[in-house]
Tab-separated table of C-alpha atoms in Angstrom:
chain	number	residue	atom	x	y	z
A	29	MET	CA	68.896	0.579	38.905
A	30	ASP	CA	69.974	-0.642	35.419
A	31	GLN	CA	67.683	-3.123	33.778
A	32	GLN	CA	70.120	-4.119	31.121
A	33	ASP	CA	72.466	-7.612	31.606
A	34	PRO	CA	74.837	-6.558	34.217
A	35	LEU	CA	77.555	-8.266	32.372
A	36	SER	CA	76.950	-6.468	29.209
A	37	SER	CA	77.320	-3.048	31.239
A	38	PRO	CA	79.678	-0.446	29.564
A	39	HIS	CA	81.038	0.187	33.185
A	40	LEU	CA	82.204	-3.359	33.535
A	41	LEU	CA	83.523	-3.584	29.932
A	42	GLY	CA	85.379	-0.475	30.624
A	43	VAL	CA	87.265	-2.027	33.380
A	44	LEU	CA	87.672	-5.426	31.716
A	45	GLU	CA	89.048	-3.572	28.801
A	46	GLN	CA	92.257	-2.930	30.650
A	47	PHE	CA	92.799	-6.525	30.925
A	48	PRO	CA	94.477	-8.959	28.218
A	49	PRO	CA	91.617	-10.324	26.479
A	50	ALA	CA	91.722	-13.921	27.746
A	51	SER	CA	91.940	-12.570	31.059
A	52	ALA	CA	89.069	-10.211	30.391
A	53	GLN	CA	86.765	-12.988	29.250
A	54	ALA	CA	87.756	-15.332	32.235
A	55	LEU	CA	86.774	-12.333	34.786
A	56	ARG	CA	83.601	-11.765	32.830
A	57	HIS	CA	82.730	-15.001	33.285
A	58	ALA	CA	83.613	-15.286	37.116
A	59	ALA	CA	81.579	-11.829	37.354
A	60	ARG	CA	78.482	-12.431	39.499
A	61	PRO	CA	75.643	-9.648	39.735
A	62	ARG	CA	74.851	-8.397	43.085
A	63	THR	CA	72.782	-5.445	44.457
A	64	TRP	CA	72.879	-3.423	47.539
A	65	ARG	CA	70.146	-1.660	49.542
A	66	ASP	CA	70.463	1.652	50.617
A	67	GLY	CA	72.530	1.777	53.840
A	68	GLU	CA	73.993	-1.700	53.519
A	69	THR	CA	77.537	-2.220	54.192
A	70	ILE	CA	79.918	-3.424	51.348
A	71	PHE	CA	83.272	-3.448	53.006
A	72	ARG	CA	83.684	-2.944	56.638
A	73	CYS	CA	86.910	-1.275	57.812
A	74	GLY	CA	89.425	-3.646	59.497
A	75	GLN	CA	88.410	-6.999	57.448
A	76	VAL	CA	90.199	-8.490	54.377
A	77	ALA	CA	87.595	-7.847	51.457
A	78	PRO	CA	86.282	-11.196	50.282
A	79	PHE	CA	85.811	-10.027	46.876
A	80	ALA	CA	86.141	-7.104	44.485
A	81	ILE	CA	83.323	-5.234	42.850
A	82	VAL	CA	82.673	-3.079	39.919
A	83	LEU	CA	79.881	-0.473	40.488
A	84	LEU	CA	77.220	-0.459	37.856
A	85	SER	CA	74.688	1.886	39.112
A	86	GLY	CA	74.107	4.226	42.181
A	87	ARG	CA	77.120	5.276	44.569
A	88	MET	CA	78.791	4.245	47.809
A	89	ARG	CA	79.910	6.152	50.726
A	90	LEU	CA	83.435	5.800	51.466
A	91	SER	CA	84.465	7.134	55.134
A	92	THR	CA	86.725	6.555	58.014
A	93	ILE	CA	86.321	7.161	61.813
A	94	SER	CA	88.383	9.583	63.464
A	95	ALA	CA	90.478	9.034	66.634
A	96	GLU	CA	87.587	10.826	68.448
A	97	GLY	CA	84.931	8.643	66.960
A	98	ASN	CA	83.575	10.881	64.398
A	99	GLU	CA	82.759	9.557	60.696
A	100	GLN	CA	85.157	11.249	58.201
A	101	LEU	CA	83.779	11.110	54.618
A	102	PHE	CA	86.554	10.406	52.067
A	103	GLY	CA	84.219	10.568	49.002
A	104	TRP	CA	82.034	8.222	47.033
A	105	ILE	CA	82.603	5.119	45.001
A	106	THR	CA	80.909	5.917	41.531
A	107	PRO	CA	80.018	3.486	38.720
A	108	GLY	CA	83.082	1.945	36.562
A	109	GLU	CA	85.092	1.917	39.835
A	110	LEU	CA	86.740	-1.488	40.849
A	111	ILE	CA	87.328	-1.710	44.674
A	112	GLY	CA	88.379	-4.281	47.152
A	113	MET	CA	91.332	-4.980	44.917
A	114	GLU	CA	93.987	-3.610	47.092
A	115	SER	CA	92.857	-5.554	50.181
A	116	MET	CA	92.442	-8.967	48.482
A	117	LEU	CA	96.026	-8.728	46.808
A	118	GLY	CA	97.713	-7.744	49.809
A	119	ASP	CA	95.716	-9.957	52.244
A	120	MET	CA	95.132	-6.605	54.275
A	121	PRO	CA	92.320	-5.339	56.166
A	122	THR	CA	90.290	-2.454	54.519
A	123	THR	CA	91.258	1.190	55.911
A	124	MET	CA	87.608	2.735	55.010
A	125	GLU	CA	84.132	1.519	55.133
A	126	SER	CA	82.237	1.453	52.024
A	127	VAL	CA	78.053	1.843	52.475
A	128	ALA	CA	75.459	2.054	49.760
A	129	ALA	CA	74.264	5.613	49.315
A	130	GLY	CA	71.033	4.590	47.672
A	131	ASN	CA	70.271	1.283	45.798
A	132	CYS	CA	73.411	0.273	43.914
A	133	ALA	CA	74.076	-2.699	41.323
A	134	SER	CA	77.407	-4.078	40.909
A	135	VAL	CA	79.078	-7.314	39.943
A	136	CYS	CA	81.278	-9.240	42.123
A	137	PHE	CA	84.627	-11.229	41.784
A	138	GLU	CA	85.151	-13.788	44.380
A	139	ARG	CA	88.646	-13.640	45.958
A	140	THR	CA	90.008	-17.020	45.283
A	141	GLN	CA	88.925	-16.881	41.269
A	142	PHE	CA	90.158	-13.304	40.982
A	143	MET	CA	93.448	-14.372	42.288
A	144	ALA	CA	93.489	-17.652	40.329
A	145	ILE	CA	93.313	-15.491	36.955
A	146	LEU	CA	95.874	-13.104	37.778
A	147	GLN	CA	98.470	-16.130	38.705
A	148	GLN	CA	97.556	-17.517	35.129
A	149	ASP	CA	98.314	-14.421	33.297
A	150	GLY	CA	101.128	-12.059	33.816
A	151	GLY	CA	99.390	-9.336	31.674
A	152	ALA	CA	96.580	-9.459	33.938
A	153	GLY	CA	98.948	-8.960	37.045
A	154	LEU	CA	100.639	-5.964	35.497
A	155	ALA	CA	96.968	-4.546	34.560
A	156	VAL	CA	96.172	-4.819	38.158
A	157	ALA	CA	99.445	-3.093	39.187
A	158	ARG	CA	99.040	-0.140	37.005
A	159	MET	CA	95.315	0.215	38.489
A	160	ALA	CA	96.982	0.134	41.978
A	161	SER	CA	99.648	2.674	41.133
A	162	ARG	CA	97.210	5.169	39.904
A	163	ARG	CA	95.184	4.579	43.207
A	164	LEU	CA	98.302	5.262	45.103
A	165	GLN	CA	99.199	8.207	43.141
A	166	GLU	CA	95.663	9.615	43.956
A	167	VAL	CA	95.812	9.055	47.636
A	168	THR	CA	99.161	10.623	47.747
A	169	ARG	CA	98.133	13.748	45.947
A	170	LEU	CA	95.090	13.997	48.177
A	171	LEU	CA	97.033	13.519	51.559
A	172	LEU	CA	99.740	16.320	50.306
A	173	SER	CA	96.591	18.679	49.504
A	174	ALA	CA	95.130	17.895	52.955
A	175	GLN	CA	98.749	18.714	54.750
A	176	THR	CA	99.217	22.114	53.064
A	177	ALA	CA	95.586	23.230	54.070
A	178	ARG	CA	95.970	25.476	57.371
A	179	THR	CA	93.089	27.478	57.692
A	180	LEU	CA	89.584	25.975	57.849
A	181	THR	CA	88.615	27.710	54.552
A	182	SER	CA	91.629	26.304	52.753
A	183	ARG	CA	90.783	22.799	54.508
A	184	VAL	CA	87.225	23.150	53.055
A	185	TYR	CA	88.108	24.048	49.575
A	186	ALA	CA	90.857	21.481	49.668
A	187	ALA	CA	87.966	18.928	50.950
A	188	LEU	CA	85.730	20.073	48.024
A	189	VAL	CA	88.553	19.549	45.377
A	190	ARG	CA	89.373	15.943	46.958
A	191	LEU	CA	85.439	14.922	46.984
A	192	ALA	CA	85.303	16.316	43.424
A	193	ARG	CA	88.086	14.252	42.081
A	194	ARG	CA	86.925	10.904	43.712
A	195	HIS	CA	83.483	11.918	42.381
A	196	GLU	CA	84.583	12.967	38.616
A	197	ASN	CA	83.632	9.500	37.005
A	198	GLN	CA	79.960	9.947	37.711
A	199	ALA	CA	78.002	9.772	34.722
A	200	ASP	CA	75.331	12.720	35.606
A	201	GLY	CA	77.382	15.702	35.747
A	202	PRO	CA	80.764	17.303	35.066
A	203	ALA	CA	83.628	16.959	37.639
A	204	GLU	CA	83.234	20.848	38.647
A	205	CYS	CA	79.537	20.013	40.164
A	206	LEU	CA	79.654	18.072	43.132
A	207	ARG	CA	76.481	16.703	44.589
A	208	VAL	CA	77.227	17.079	48.618
A	209	SER	CA	75.450	18.328	51.432
A	210	GLN	CA	76.912	20.518	54.205
A	211	LYS	CA	76.882	17.433	56.438
A	212	ASP	CA	79.110	15.547	54.209
A	213	ILE	CA	81.643	18.731	54.043
A	214	ALA	CA	81.607	18.876	57.714
A	215	GLN	CA	82.332	15.212	58.009
A	216	ALA	CA	85.003	15.623	55.548
A	217	VAL	CA	86.794	18.390	57.377
A	218	GLY	CA	85.804	17.534	61.057
A	219	ALA	CA	83.924	20.690	61.625
A	220	SER	CA	80.412	21.768	62.395
A	221	ARG	CA	77.849	22.393	59.829
A	222	GLN	CA	77.671	26.109	61.045
A	223	ARG	CA	81.627	26.722	60.672
A	224	VAL	CA	81.441	24.991	57.259
A	225	ASN	CA	78.484	27.124	56.209
A	226	ILE	CA	80.322	30.202	57.132
A	227	GLU	CA	83.433	29.137	55.252
A	228	LEU	CA	81.358	28.089	52.114
A	229	ALA	CA	79.840	31.872	52.256
A	230	GLN	CA	83.602	32.893	52.108
A	231	LEU	CA	84.496	30.883	49.267
A	232	GLU	CA	81.497	31.885	47.299
A	233	MET	CA	82.386	35.728	48.076
A	234	GLN	CA	85.807	34.936	46.574
A	235	GLY	CA	84.399	33.433	43.507
A	236	ARG	CA	85.877	30.103	43.928
A	237	ILE	CA	82.404	28.181	44.333
A	238	ARG	CA	78.668	28.563	43.728
A	239	ARG	CA	76.194	26.909	46.096
A	240	GLY	CA	73.125	25.216	45.158
A	241	TYR	CA	70.608	22.917	46.738
A	242	ARG	CA	72.506	20.038	47.747
A	243	HIS	CA	75.282	20.687	45.217
A	244	VAL	CA	78.208	22.816	45.018
A	245	VAL	CA	79.963	24.095	41.845
A	246	LEU	CA	83.873	24.705	41.697
A	247	LEU	CA	84.567	27.581	39.571
A	248	ASP	CA	88.388	27.474	39.760
A	249	PRO	CA	89.421	26.640	35.922
A	250	GLY	CA	92.128	24.087	37.450
A	251	ILE	CA	89.596	21.592	38.704
A	252	LYS	CA	89.433	19.514	35.477
A	253	ARG	CA	88.846	15.644	35.178
A	254	SER	CA	92.125	13.960	36.030
A	255	ASN	CA	91.846	10.906	33.424
């Protein structure tokens, strides 16, 4: 975990710079450092988020439970992401479970304080609306990609692209290099690890990926950072 002052983290400052200066200062003052142990649940599916967080170090696993009761991996929360905001704003239960994948450090914004700051500054509300719009666009794009993937091979590749784009803000590697296990991919597409292994081998033979130990490199030049 980072040993620096959490309130001076570039990940936090990168989020706050999207707000008007007065609101950014108020949010920084309201931010409270918090750490999470490996395996600890941050947001439970079906509950309204009591706070929003900016992840400073580590990563959080984002998943849902299918109708059959199996975990389906959506991706990871990586440093610099603000999560919990949509649930708080809409007073709606979260649709995904967020669990610490390794030890994590973050800063939290308690719901009442966060909402009060937005109510006092129209510019802050506009900044949040822009963030939510980008998030909605991302989810829509991923859903369309999943719907057009018919074969298991295309579903596996679409899942890799989806996970890579969810993971592209990580600080320790490019978007094209995805730290992921076969178990993660199997959970993302709802197939067995044995079947996923076969499909990955097929994609590697086609020159679309290169496999390594607990990582996959996407070789398609179209997979770029989506800023």
